[in-house]
Coordinates of C-alpha atoms in Angstrom, one line a residue:
Chain A
X1 CA -41.7 -238.1 -9.2
X2 CA -44.3 -240.6 -8.5
X3 CA -42.1 -242.3 -6.0
X4 CA -41.7 -239.2 -4.1
X5 CA -45.4 -238.8 -3.5
X6 CA -46.8 -236.9 -6.5
X7 CA -50.2 -238.5 -7.3
X8 CA -50.6 -240.4 -10.5
X9 CA -54.1 -241.9 -10.1
X10 CA -57.3 -241.0 -11.6
X11 CA -59.3 -240.7 -8.4
X12 CA -61.3 -237.7 -7.6
X13 CA -60.9 -235.5 -4.5
X14 CA -59.6 -237.0 -1.4
X15 CA -61.0 -236.1 2.0
X16 CA -59.1 -235.9 5.3
X17 CA -59.5 -234.3 8.7
X18 CA -56.8 -231.6 9.1
X19 CA -54.9 -230.9 12.3
X20 CA -57.3 -228.1 13.0
X21 CA -60.2 -230.5 12.8
X22 CA -61.7 -229.1 9.6
X23 CA -62.6 -231.3 6.7
X24 CA -60.5 -230.5 3.8
X25 CA -61.0 -231.7 0.2
X26 CA -57.8 -232.3 -1.5
X27 CA -57.7 -232.3 -5.2
X28 CA -55.8 -235.2 -6.8
X29 CA -55.3 -236.6 -10.2
X30 CA -52.7 -238.1 -12.6
X31 CA -50.2 -235.1 -12.1
X32 CA -46.8 -236.7 -12.0
X33 CA -46.4 -237.1 -15.7
X34 CA -47.7 -233.6 -16.4
X35 CA -45.2 -232.0 -14.0
X36 CA -42.2 -233.7 -15.6
X37 CA -43.1 -232.5 -19.1
X38 CA -44.0 -229.1 -17.9
X39 CA -40.6 -228.6 -16.9
X40 CA -38.7 -230.4 -19.7
X41 CA -40.7 -228.4 -22.2
X42 CA -40.2 -225.2 -20.3
X43 CA -44.0 -225.0 -20.2
X44 CA -44.6 -224.4 -16.6
X45 CA -48.5 -224.9 -16.4
X46 CA -49.0 -226.9 -13.3
X47 CA -51.6 -229.4 -12.3
X48 CA -52.6 -227.6 -9.3
X49 CA -53.2 -223.9 -8.9
X50 CA -50.4 -223.2 -6.6
X51 CA -48.0 -224.8 -9.2
X52 CA -44.8 -226.2 -7.7
X53 CA -45.4 -224.6 -4.4
X54 CA -48.2 -227.2 -3.9
X55 CA -47.2 -230.0 -1.6
X56 CA -48.4 -232.7 -4.1
X57 CA -46.8 -231.3 -7.1
X58 CA -43.4 -230.7 -5.4
X59 CA -43.3 -232.9 -2.4
X60 CA -39.7 -232.4 -1.2
X61 CA -36.3 -231.1 -1.8
X62 CA -35.3 -234.0 -4.1
X63 CA -38.2 -233.3 -6.4
X64 CA -37.5 -229.7 -6.2
X65 CA -34.1 -230.3 -7.6
X66 CA -35.3 -232.8 -10.2
X67 CA -37.8 -230.0 -11.4
X68 CA -35.2 -227.3 -11.4
X69 CA -32.8 -229.3 -13.3
X70 CA -35.2 -230.5 -15.8
X71 CA -36.5 -227.1 -16.7
X72 CA -33.0 -225.9 -17.5
X73 CA -31.4 -228.7 -19.5
X74 CA -33.0 -228.4 -22.8
X75 CA -32.5 -224.7 -23.2
X76 CA -28.8 -225.2 -22.3
X77 CA -28.5 -228.3 -24.5
X78 CA -29.8 -226.4 -27.5
X79 CA -27.0 -224.0 -27.4
X80 CA -24.5 -226.7 -27.3
X81 CA -26.5 -228.6 -30.1
X82 CA -26.2 -225.3 -32.2
X83 CA -22.5 -225.4 -32.0
X84 CA -22.2 -229.1 -33.0
X85 CA -24.8 -228.9 -35.7
X86 CA -23.2 -226.0 -37.6
X87 CA -19.7 -227.3 -36.8
X88 CA -18.8 -224.1 -34.9
X89 CA -18.2 -225.1 -31.3
X90 CA -16.4 -222.0 -30.4
X91 CA -19.4 -219.8 -31.4
X92 CA -21.6 -221.9 -29.3
X93 CA -19.4 -221.8 -26.2
X94 CA -19.2 -218.0 -26.5
X95 CA -23.0 -217.8 -26.7
X96 CA -23.1 -220.2 -23.7
X97 CA -20.7 -218.0 -21.8
X98 CA -22.8 -214.7 -22.5
X99 CA -25.9 -216.4 -21.5
X100 CA -24.3 -217.7 -18.3
X101 CA -23.0 -214.3 -17.4
X102 CA -26.4 -212.9 -18.0
X103 CA -28.0 -215.5 -15.8
X104 CA -25.5 -214.9 -12.9
X105 CA -26.1 -211.2 -13.2
X106 CA -29.7 -211.8 -12.6
X107 CA -29.3 -214.6 -10.1
X108 CA -26.9 -213.2 -7.7
X109 CA -28.7 -210.0 -6.8
X110 CA -31.9 -212.0 -6.6
X111 CA -30.5 -214.4 -4.1
X112 CA -28.8 -211.6 -2.1
X113 CA -32.1 -209.6 -1.9
X114 CA -34.0 -212.6 -0.8
X115 CA -31.5 -213.7 1.8
X116 CA -31.3 -210.1 3.2
X117 CA -34.8 -210.5 4.5
X118 CA -37.6 -207.9 4.6
X119 CA -36.6 -204.5 6.2
X120 CA -40.3 -204.0 7.2
X121 CA -40.1 -207.2 9.3
X122 CA -36.7 -206.3 10.6
X123 CA -38.0 -203.0 11.9
X124 CA -40.6 -204.7 14.0
X125 CA -37.7 -206.5 15.6
X126 CA -38.0 -210.0 14.2
X127 CA -34.9 -211.7 13.3
X128 CA -34.8 -213.3 9.9
X129 CA -31.8 -215.5 9.8
X130 CA -33.3 -217.5 7.0
X131 CA -34.0 -214.6 4.7
X132 CA -37.4 -213.2 3.6
X133 CA -39.8 -216.2 4.1
X134 CA -43.1 -214.6 3.1
X135 CA -44.6 -216.7 0.3
X136 CA -41.8 -219.2 0.5
X137 CA -42.1 -222.9 1.2
X138 CA -40.2 -223.9 4.4
X139 CA -39.2 -227.2 2.8
X140 CA -37.1 -225.4 0.1
X141 CA -36.1 -222.1 1.8
X142 CA -35.6 -218.7 0.2
X143 CA -32.3 -219.6 -1.4
X144 CA -33.8 -222.5 -3.5
X145 CA -36.7 -220.3 -4.4
X146 CA -34.6 -217.4 -5.5
X147 CA -32.6 -219.8 -7.7
X148 CA -35.8 -221.3 -9.1
X149 CA -37.4 -217.9 -9.7
X150 CA -34.3 -216.7 -11.8
X151 CA -34.3 -219.9 -13.8
X152 CA -38.0 -220.0 -14.3
X153 CA -37.9 -216.5 -15.6
X154 CA -34.8 -216.7 -17.9
X155 CA -36.1 -219.8 -19.5
X156 CA -39.8 -219.5 -20.5
X157 CA -41.0 -222.1 -18.0
X158 CA -42.9 -219.9 -15.5
X159 CA -43.6 -222.5 -12.9
X160 CA -43.0 -221.2 -9.3
X161 CA -42.1 -222.9 -6.1
X162 CA -42.8 -219.8 -4.1
X163 CA -45.1 -216.8 -4.6
X164 CA -43.5 -214.2 -6.7
X165 CA -45.8 -211.6 -5.5
X166 CA -44.3 -212.0 -2.0
X167 CA -40.7 -211.8 -3.1
X168 CA -38.6 -208.6 -2.3
X169 CA -39.2 -205.6 -4.7
X170 CA -35.8 -205.9 -6.2
X171 CA -36.2 -209.6 -6.8
X172 CA -39.4 -208.6 -8.7
X173 CA -37.3 -206.3 -10.8
X174 CA -34.8 -209.0 -11.6
X175 CA -37.6 -211.5 -12.5
X176 CA -39.3 -208.9 -14.7
X177 CA -36.0 -208.1 -16.4
X178 CA -35.2 -211.7 -17.0
X179 CA -38.5 -212.1 -18.8
X180 CA -38.0 -208.9 -20.8
X181 CA -34.6 -210.1 -22.2
X182 CA -35.9 -213.6 -22.7
X183 CA -32.7 -214.5 -24.6
X184 CA -30.5 -216.0 -21.9
X185 CA -31.2 -219.5 -22.6
X186 CA -34.9 -218.9 -23.0
X187 CA -37.6 -221.5 -23.8
X188 CA -37.2 -224.7 -25.6
X189 CA -35.8 -223.6 -29.1
X190 CA -37.2 -220.2 -28.9
X191 CA -34.6 -218.9 -26.5
X192 CA -31.9 -219.2 -29.1
X193 CA -34.1 -217.6 -31.6
X194 CA -34.4 -214.6 -29.4
X195 CA -30.7 -214.5 -28.9
X196 CA -30.2 -214.9 -32.6
X197 CA -32.1 -211.6 -33.2
X198 CA -29.8 -209.9 -30.7
X199 CA -26.9 -211.3 -32.5
X200 CA -28.0 -209.9 -35.9
X201 CA -28.4 -206.5 -34.2
X202 CA -24.9 -206.8 -32.6
X203 CA -23.4 -207.8 -35.9
X204 CA -25.0 -204.8 -37.6
X205 CA -24.0 -202.3 -34.9
X206 CA -20.5 -203.6 -34.5
X207 CA -20.1 -203.7 -38.3
X208 CA -21.0 -200.1 -38.4
X209 CA -18.7 -199.2 -35.5
X210 CA -15.6 -200.8 -37.1
X211 CA -16.6 -199.9 -40.7
X212 CA -16.7 -203.5 -41.8
X213 CA -19.4 -205.2 -43.8
X214 CA -21.8 -206.7 -41.3
X215 CA -21.9 -210.4 -42.0
X216 CA -22.9 -213.4 -39.8
X217 CA -21.3 -216.8 -40.5
X218 CA -20.3 -215.9 -44.1
X219 CA -23.6 -214.3 -45.0
X220 CA -24.0 -210.6 -45.6
X221 CA -26.5 -208.9 -43.2
X222 CA -28.4 -206.3 -45.2
X223 CA -31.1 -203.9 -44.5
X224 CA -34.0 -206.4 -44.8
X225 CA -32.7 -208.7 -42.2
X226 CA -31.9 -205.8 -39.8
X227 CA -35.3 -204.4 -40.3
X228 CA -36.9 -207.6 -39.4
X229 CA -34.7 -208.0 -36.3
X230 CA -35.4 -204.5 -35.2
X231 CA -39.1 -205.0 -35.6
X232 CA -39.0 -208.1 -33.4
X233 CA -37.0 -206.4 -30.7
X234 CA -39.4 -203.4 -30.7
X235 CA -42.5 -205.4 -30.7
X236 CA -42.0 -206.8 -27.2
X237 CA -41.6 -203.4 -25.4
X238 CA -44.6 -202.2 -27.4
X239 CA -46.8 -205.2 -26.4
X240 CA -45.7 -205.0 -22.7
X241 CA -45.9 -201.2 -22.4
X242 CA -49.1 -200.7 -24.3
X243 CA -50.7 -203.6 -22.5
X244 CA -49.7 -202.4 -19.0
X245 CA -50.7 -198.8 -19.9
X246 CA -54.1 -200.0 -21.0
X247 CA -54.5 -201.9 -17.8
X248 CA -53.5 -199.0 -15.7
X249 CA -56.0 -196.8 -17.7
X250 CA -58.9 -199.2 -17.3
X251 CA -58.0 -199.6 -13.6
X252 CA -58.2 -195.9 -12.9
X253 CA -60.8 -194.8 -15.3
X254 CA -63.3 -197.7 -15.4
X255 CA -62.9 -199.0 -11.8
X256 CA -66.4 -200.1 -11.5
X257 CA -67.0 -201.9 -14.9
X258 CA -69.3 -204.8 -14.5
X259 CA -67.0 -207.7 -15.0
X260 CA -66.3 -211.0 -13.1
X261 CA -63.6 -209.2 -11.1
X262 CA -64.2 -205.4 -10.9
X263 CA -61.1 -203.6 -12.2
X264 CA -61.0 -201.6 -9.1
X265 CA -60.4 -204.7 -7.1
X266 CA -57.9 -206.2 -9.4
X267 CA -55.0 -205.6 -7.3
X268 CA -54.1 -207.2 -4.0
X269 CA -51.8 -204.5 -3.3
X270 CA -52.4 -200.8 -4.4
X271 CA -49.6 -198.5 -5.2
X272 CA -46.2 -199.4 -6.8
X273 CA -46.7 -203.0 -6.1
X274 CA -49.9 -203.1 -7.9
X275 CA -48.3 -201.5 -10.9
X276 CA -45.7 -204.3 -10.8
X277 CA -48.4 -206.9 -10.7
X278 CA -50.0 -205.6 -14.0
X279 CA -46.6 -205.1 -15.5
X280 CA -45.6 -208.7 -14.6
X281 CA -48.7 -210.1 -16.0
X282 CA -48.1 -208.4 -19.4
X283 CA -44.3 -209.2 -19.5
X284 CA -45.0 -212.8 -18.6
X285 CA -47.5 -213.0 -21.3
X286 CA -45.2 -211.4 -24.0
X287 CA -42.3 -213.6 -22.9
X288 CA -44.4 -216.7 -23.0
X289 CA -43.3 -217.3 -19.5
X290 CA -46.6 -217.9 -17.8
X291 CA -45.6 -217.2 -14.1
X292 CA -47.8 -214.8 -12.5
X293 CA -47.3 -212.3 -9.7
X294 CA -50.6 -213.7 -8.6
X295 CA -51.8 -210.7 -6.6
X296 CA -53.8 -209.9 -9.7
X297 CA -57.5 -210.9 -10.1
X298 CA -56.9 -212.0 -13.7
X299 CA -59.8 -214.1 -14.6
X300 CA -61.9 -211.6 -16.2
X301 CA -62.7 -210.7 -19.8
X302 CA -60.1 -207.8 -19.9
X303 CA -57.1 -209.8 -18.8
X304 CA -58.2 -212.9 -20.6
X305 CA -58.6 -211.2 -23.9
X306 CA -55.7 -208.7 -23.7
X307 CA -53.1 -211.1 -22.6
X308 CA -54.5 -213.7 -25.1
X309 CA -53.5 -211.3 -27.9
X310 CA -50.2 -210.4 -26.3
X311 CA -49.4 -214.1 -26.0
X312 CA -50.0 -215.0 -29.5
X313 CA -48.1 -212.1 -30.9
X314 CA -45.3 -212.5 -28.5
X315 CA -45.0 -216.1 -29.4
X316 CA -45.2 -216.2 -33.2
X317 CA -43.6 -212.9 -34.2
X318 CA -40.3 -213.8 -32.4
X319 CA -40.4 -217.2 -34.2
X320 CA -41.4 -216.0 -37.6
X321 CA -38.8 -213.2 -37.5
X322 CA -35.6 -215.2 -36.8
X323 CA -36.7 -218.0 -39.1
X324 CA -37.3 -215.5 -41.9
X325 CA -33.9 -213.8 -41.2
X326 CA -32.1 -217.2 -41.2
X327 CA -33.9 -218.2 -44.4
X328 CA -33.0 -215.0 -46.1
X329 CA -29.4 -215.1 -44.9
X330 CA -28.9 -218.7 -46.0
X331 CA -30.0 -218.0 -49.5
X332 CA -27.3 -215.5 -50.0
X333 CA -23.9 -216.2 -51.5
X334 CA -21.4 -217.6 -49.0
X335 CA -18.4 -215.3 -48.4
X336 CA -15.3 -217.2 -47.2
X337 CA -13.8 -215.6 -44.1
X338 CA -11.0 -213.3 -44.8
X339 CA -8.9 -210.5 -43.1
X340 CA -11.8 -208.2 -43.4
X341 CA -14.4 -210.3 -41.8
X342 CA -15.8 -209.4 -38.4
X343 CA -15.4 -212.7 -36.5
X344 CA -18.5 -213.6 -34.4
X345 CA -16.9 -216.3 -32.4
X346 CA -14.6 -214.2 -30.3
X347 CA -14.8 -213.1 -26.7
X348 CA -14.9 -209.5 -27.7
X349 CA -17.9 -210.1 -30.0
X350 CA -19.5 -212.0 -27.1
X351 CA -19.2 -208.9 -24.8
X352 CA -20.4 -206.8 -27.6
X353 CA -23.6 -208.9 -27.8
X354 CA -24.1 -208.8 -24.1
X355 CA -23.8 -205.0 -24.2
X356 CA -26.3 -204.7 -27.0
X357 CA -28.8 -206.9 -25.0
X358 CA -28.3 -204.8 -21.9
X359 CA -28.5 -201.5 -23.5
X360 CA -31.5 -202.4 -25.7
X361 CA -33.4 -203.7 -22.7
X362 CA -32.5 -201.0 -20.3
X363 CA -33.6 -198.4 -22.9
X364 CA -36.8 -200.1 -23.5
X365 CA -37.9 -201.1 -20.0
X366 CA -36.2 -198.8 -17.5
X367 CA -39.2 -196.4 -17.2
X368 CA -41.6 -199.1 -16.5
X369 CA -39.2 -200.8 -14.0
X370 CA -38.7 -197.5 -12.3
X371 CA -42.5 -197.0 -11.7
X372 CA -42.9 -200.5 -10.4
X373 CA -40.4 -202.5 -8.4
X374 CA -37.8 -199.8 -8.1
X375 CA -40.1 -197.2 -6.8
X376 CA -41.3 -199.8 -4.2
X377 CA -37.7 -200.7 -3.2
X378 CA -36.8 -197.0 -2.6
X379 CA -39.9 -196.4 -0.6
X380 CA -39.1 -199.2 1.8
X381 CA -37.4 -198.4 5.1
X382 CA -33.7 -199.1 5.1
Chain B
X1 CA -27.7 -222.1 5.1
X2 CA -24.5 -223.8 3.9
X3 CA -26.5 -226.9 2.8
X4 CA -28.9 -224.6 1.0
X5 CA -26.1 -223.1 -1.0
X6 CA -24.7 -226.6 -1.7
X7 CA -28.1 -227.6 -2.9
X8 CA -28.3 -224.9 -5.4
X9 CA -24.8 -225.3 -6.7
X10 CA -25.3 -229.1 -7.0
X11 CA -28.4 -228.6 -9.0
X12 CA -26.6 -226.2 -11.2
X13 CA -23.6 -228.5 -11.8
X14 CA -25.9 -231.5 -12.5
X15 CA -27.7 -229.4 -15.1
X16 CA -24.5 -228.7 -16.9
X17 CA -23.4 -232.2 -16.6
X18 CA -26.6 -233.5 -18.3
X19 CA -27.0 -230.6 -20.8
X20 CA -23.6 -230.9 -22.5
X21 CA -23.9 -234.6 -23.6
X22 CA -27.6 -233.9 -24.4
X23 CA -26.6 -231.0 -26.7
X24 CA -24.2 -233.2 -28.7
X25 CA -26.8 -235.9 -29.0
X26 CA -29.4 -233.4 -30.2
X27 CA -27.1 -232.0 -32.9
X28 CA -26.4 -235.5 -34.2
X29 CA -30.0 -236.6 -34.1
X30 CA -31.4 -233.6 -35.9
X31 CA -28.7 -233.9 -38.5
X32 CA -29.9 -237.4 -39.2
X33 CA -26.7 -239.2 -38.0
X34 CA -26.8 -242.4 -36.2
X35 CA -27.8 -242.2 -32.6
X36 CA -28.7 -244.8 -30.0
X37 CA -32.5 -243.9 -30.1
X38 CA -32.7 -245.0 -33.7
X39 CA -34.9 -247.9 -32.6
X40 CA -37.8 -245.5 -32.5
X41 CA -37.4 -244.8 -36.2
X42 CA -40.0 -247.4 -37.4
X43 CA -42.6 -245.8 -35.2
X44 CA -41.8 -242.3 -36.7
X45 CA -41.9 -243.7 -40.2
X46 CA -45.3 -245.2 -39.3
X47 CA -46.5 -241.9 -38.1
X48 CA -45.4 -240.0 -41.2
X49 CA -47.0 -242.6 -43.5
X50 CA -50.2 -242.3 -41.6
X51 CA -50.3 -238.6 -41.9
X52 CA -49.1 -238.6 -45.4
X53 CA -46.0 -236.6 -44.8
X54 CA -42.9 -237.0 -46.9
X55 CA -40.4 -236.4 -44.0
X56 CA -37.4 -235.7 -46.2
X57 CA -39.0 -233.1 -48.4
X58 CA -37.1 -229.7 -47.9
X59 CA -38.9 -226.7 -47.2
X60 CA -37.8 -222.9 -47.6
X61 CA -38.5 -220.7 -44.8
X62 CA -42.0 -219.7 -46.0
X63 CA -43.2 -223.3 -46.3
X64 CA -41.7 -224.1 -43.0
X65 CA -43.5 -221.3 -41.2
X66 CA -46.8 -222.1 -43.0
X67 CA -46.7 -225.6 -41.8
X68 CA -45.9 -224.4 -38.2
X69 CA -48.6 -221.9 -38.1
X70 CA -51.3 -224.2 -39.6
X71 CA -50.9 -226.9 -37.1
X72 CA -50.8 -224.5 -34.2
X73 CA -54.1 -222.8 -35.4
X74 CA -55.7 -226.2 -35.5
X75 CA -54.8 -227.0 -32.0
X76 CA -56.2 -223.6 -31.0
X77 CA -59.6 -224.2 -32.4
X78 CA -59.7 -227.8 -31.1
X79 CA -58.7 -226.8 -27.6
X80 CA -61.0 -223.8 -27.4
X81 CA -64.1 -225.9 -28.0
X82 CA -63.0 -228.8 -25.8
X83 CA -62.4 -226.4 -22.9
X84 CA -65.8 -224.7 -23.2
X85 CA -67.6 -228.1 -23.2
X86 CA -65.4 -230.0 -20.8
X87 CA -68.1 -230.5 -18.3
X88 CA -69.9 -232.7 -20.7
X89 CA -66.8 -234.9 -21.4
X90 CA -65.6 -237.9 -19.5
X91 CA -62.9 -238.1 -16.9
X92 CA -64.3 -235.4 -14.6
X93 CA -64.8 -237.1 -11.2
X94 CA -65.0 -233.7 -9.4
X95 CA -67.8 -232.3 -11.6
X96 CA -65.8 -229.2 -12.6
X97 CA -67.7 -226.9 -14.9
X98 CA -66.9 -225.8 -18.5
X99 CA -64.9 -222.5 -19.1
X100 CA -66.3 -219.3 -20.0
X101 CA -65.3 -218.3 -23.7
X102 CA -62.9 -215.5 -22.7
X103 CA -61.2 -217.8 -20.1
X104 CA -61.0 -220.6 -22.7
X105 CA -59.6 -218.2 -25.3
X106 CA -56.9 -217.2 -22.9
X107 CA -56.1 -220.6 -21.7
X108 CA -55.8 -222.3 -25.0
X109 CA -53.6 -219.5 -26.5
X110 CA -51.5 -219.6 -23.5
X111 CA -50.9 -223.3 -23.7
X112 CA -50.5 -223.5 -27.5
X113 CA -47.7 -220.8 -27.3
X114 CA -45.7 -222.6 -24.6
X115 CA -46.6 -220.0 -22.0
X116 CA -49.1 -221.5 -19.8
X117 CA -50.3 -218.4 -18.1
X118 CA -53.0 -219.8 -15.9
X119 CA -56.0 -217.7 -15.1
X120 CA -57.9 -220.7 -13.7
X121 CA -56.8 -222.9 -10.9
X122 CA -55.9 -226.4 -11.8
X123 CA -58.0 -228.1 -9.2
X124 CA -61.4 -226.5 -10.1
X125 CA -60.9 -225.0 -13.6
X126 CA -60.2 -228.0 -15.6
X127 CA -61.0 -231.7 -15.7
X128 CA -58.7 -234.7 -16.0
X129 CA -59.8 -235.0 -19.6
X130 CA -58.7 -231.6 -20.5
X131 CA -55.6 -231.7 -18.3
X132 CA -54.5 -234.6 -20.4
X133 CA -55.7 -234.3 -23.9
X134 CA -55.3 -230.6 -24.1
X135 CA -52.9 -229.3 -21.7
X136 CA -50.5 -232.1 -21.4
X137 CA -50.7 -232.8 -25.2
X138 CA -49.8 -229.0 -25.7
X139 CA -47.0 -229.2 -23.3
X140 CA -45.4 -231.6 -25.6
X141 CA -46.4 -230.1 -28.9
X142 CA -45.7 -226.4 -28.0
X143 CA -42.1 -227.2 -26.8
X144 CA -41.5 -229.3 -29.9
X145 CA -42.8 -226.5 -32.0
X146 CA -40.1 -224.2 -30.5
X147 CA -37.4 -226.7 -30.9
X148 CA -38.2 -227.3 -34.5
X149 CA -38.1 -223.6 -35.3
X150 CA -34.8 -223.4 -33.5
X151 CA -33.3 -226.3 -35.4
X152 CA -34.5 -224.6 -38.7
X153 CA -32.2 -221.7 -37.9
X154 CA -29.3 -224.1 -37.1
X155 CA -29.9 -225.7 -40.5
X156 CA -29.8 -222.4 -42.3
X157 CA -26.1 -221.9 -41.2
X158 CA -25.0 -225.4 -41.5
X159 CA -24.5 -225.3 -45.2
X160 CA -23.0 -222.5 -47.2
X161 CA -25.7 -221.4 -49.4
X162 CA -29.2 -223.1 -49.1
X163 CA -32.8 -222.4 -49.2
X164 CA -33.5 -225.8 -47.4
X165 CA -34.5 -225.3 -43.7
X166 CA -35.2 -228.9 -43.3
X167 CA -38.7 -230.3 -42.8
X168 CA -40.9 -228.9 -40.0
X169 CA -42.8 -232.2 -39.5
X170 CA -39.6 -234.1 -39.3
X171 CA -38.1 -232.0 -36.7
X172 CA -41.4 -231.6 -34.8
X173 CA -41.9 -235.3 -34.5
X174 CA -38.4 -236.1 -33.8
X175 CA -38.3 -233.6 -31.0
X176 CA -41.2 -235.4 -29.4
X177 CA -40.1 -238.9 -29.8
X178 CA -36.4 -238.6 -29.4
X179 CA -36.2 -235.8 -26.7
X180 CA -39.4 -235.2 -24.7

C-alpha cells in the first residue's frame, strides 16, 4: 500500500496550490497500515472521511484490487476452515456454494443496474457508455465500484470506493438486502455465526416438513435452540424497522428540534431516496457494516445515540445467540447418523437453506424496501 | 469495458486462490496442530503469562461469552473517554478538537462492534493518537473477537459431546498474532 502512494508519515496537513489556483490543505497521516487492517478485519473504518474513494486512501487500480481482495479472503477462509476443523469438508463446500450463489444473486443485478446508466441522464441525451458515473471514481469505473459495493455489503466491511448514495435505486436495494441478510460470508467470524442461525432454522423447518427429528451434526435441535435462533433472526428486522420508523417519525414531527443538524435538514434528498438514506443507516448499523448512504446529516444526538444502541445490540445478540446454541447442542448426546437422519451436507439441504434465508428476509424486509429504493426505481423514467 | 470485467474476475479468482489455503491453515492453527507460524508461540506464551491467563483452560459457552463481553466493555469505556479528551493528548499536529459525548458514544460502539459507522470525518474528527490507539487497535481486536466466537462454534461440533468451547483468550490472541 505504501509503495503505491498511500501516506504513512506522521506529518500534519500538507499544503499545495491546486489547478484552479486555490490553496488546499490536504490531511495526511499514517494511514497505510490502517487501511490494510480495515479490510482484512472487515472493519471498513477509513482514515479519511471519503473512505476508499479518497485518492490517498486508494490511489490506483492495483490498490483497489488489493483492498477488495483483502476484505473478502478471511470471511471465505473461515468457511473453509469450518469444514477442515470439524472434519466435514463436504458441509463446508455446500455452505460455500450457497453463499456464492447468494453473492452472485446480489452482484449480477448490481453490476447490470450500474452499467445500464441513469435513465434521467439518458433522457437529456447524454450517452453513458461507461455506465452510471455519478459518485464513482473515474480511476476505478462503475463495474469495479459495483463489485466492491456488493462485497462490502455482504461482508461486514462497509468501506466504499464510490458513494452509495449516488448509485442507482436498484443497486441501493441490493446493497440493503445484502446487509439485511448479512450471512453470505459476512464479517470476520460473525458471518458464519449468522449463517449458522439460518442453518438451525432450516434444519428445524425441513425436519418438520419431512417428519424427521431435526438434528444438526448428530445433535438434536430442540425447542430451546430454535427459540434462540428465531429470536436472533427477529431482532434484526425489529431493530432496523423500529429505528427507521422512529427516525421517520422524528423527521416529520419534530422537524425543527434544536440539534446540531436539524431533523428537517437531515436528508440530502427528500422523498423515497430520503427514506432509503435513513433505512440504509439503520440497516448498516444493525449489520455492523458501517457503510453509509452519506446523504444523511448523521452527526447529531439522535443518530449518534440511536444507531449506537442498534449497533451494540446488532453485534452482541447475534454472537451470543449462536454461541449459546452451539454450546447447548454440543452438550447433548451424540446420535450417530442413521437412515432416519436428515443429512445436512447435501445439495438439497443447501438449496433448502438458501430458500429459508430468502423467504425469511423477503418477509421481513420487503415492505421497507418497497417504500425506499423500489418506489424510487419505479418512479424513474424508463 | 472488457478490461474492467477482466479486473473484477481477476480479483475474484485471486480471492478464492488465497482463501482456500488460508482456510486450511486457520483450521489447523486453531486446532492447535503444527503450522509454519509456530515461531510466534513464545510471544503468545509471554503475553498469556503477563496477563495471567491459563490459555488451555476450557470454557463452557457461558464463561466464553462472559470473557468476551467483559473485555469488549472495557474497551468501550476506555475509548469513550480518550475520544472525548483527544484534543489534550499527544500526536495531534492538526489541532483537531475533542468529540462531543454523543459522537464519542456512537464512534466507540461502532468501532468496538466491528462496524465502523463513521459520523465524523477522519481528517478533522480524530487525531493521529486516537486513529492509532483506539481505532486501529479496535480494528484488530473487534475482528479477532468475531473470529474467536466463530471458532467456538466450530469447536462445539468438532467433538461428539462436549461442554468445552475452547478458550476465548487463546483464540482471540491467536487470531491477532497468527492471522491479522
